[in-house]
Steps between C-alpha positions, in 0.01 A plus 500: 500500500440175299426160676578200296364157616620223244356211703147666510557641149434883529660831542349818636611834567412724812621864632845484645349642823284207566604212734507129414334294758542146589155332450364312796309281260744267326269498199564872423799546271546872537378777744607868475340837582563843640384367836362191662131603446546611134650219269529304212500114524577254222391138525554225233266174538619234297410255346132557456271197428419644161692711252375820380563682171395849367171375388404373843369813643176366647675211674758751630233720640328196670837417665560856618145531626531186686817603684324806622170363582417457868744765593380792712548767219315756297594470131487859356615422140599211305658503140669267266874608458823393319823553695841415371342310230275272726146517503272527817271688713549798751285565787472810728347431826489616857549292817491558884845452643477290806808654684404854461133500429560737205363436163767443246511456115655241283552477130522136436635392169464124370723419201491159330809346336393125384516318824618787712295763682684835606332722735616861582313676798538880540398571866408844641413543855297702570325517183567873473869412428384331149473845316860622607658163418306439176784653274761284666291182499406554126897519423566195703225310313619633164848375576405147564639227264497137485844316457587139409472294834855371600440208733641538857826296542458171648638450867820304479449133577717387793765227410567215710850452602654185584 
């Protein structure tokens, strides 16, 4: 299945058996997964206070590191990546889920497009689910594409009647 969000400027594919969820966080543009413990979340943060180009990898790393710093996580891997033509960084880390007490895993991808930061989070809970989900998660990430952003239509202005 293909999801297209022209307002946020991206498209992404996911298996047809997955469920699209309504994110409780209004800053999350898309949430989909095989169940409510294992999912993919897409968030677009814009505008950033600075513009990032392909040569700004060190600055991108600093921003990515700063967003993860102070979190109760254990980073297992971090690598520079390019997804859908956008440069960025990918982190794999474990975390303790406060609701279940289980250890989960995230693959957290930070992609930079000028003054936009696009984050994709792939969650497995418990952590042992990551391996069975890896092939699906890899396919979803490989399908990610940026699109031209189409501004949301403005709310109609009420007109005064006399």
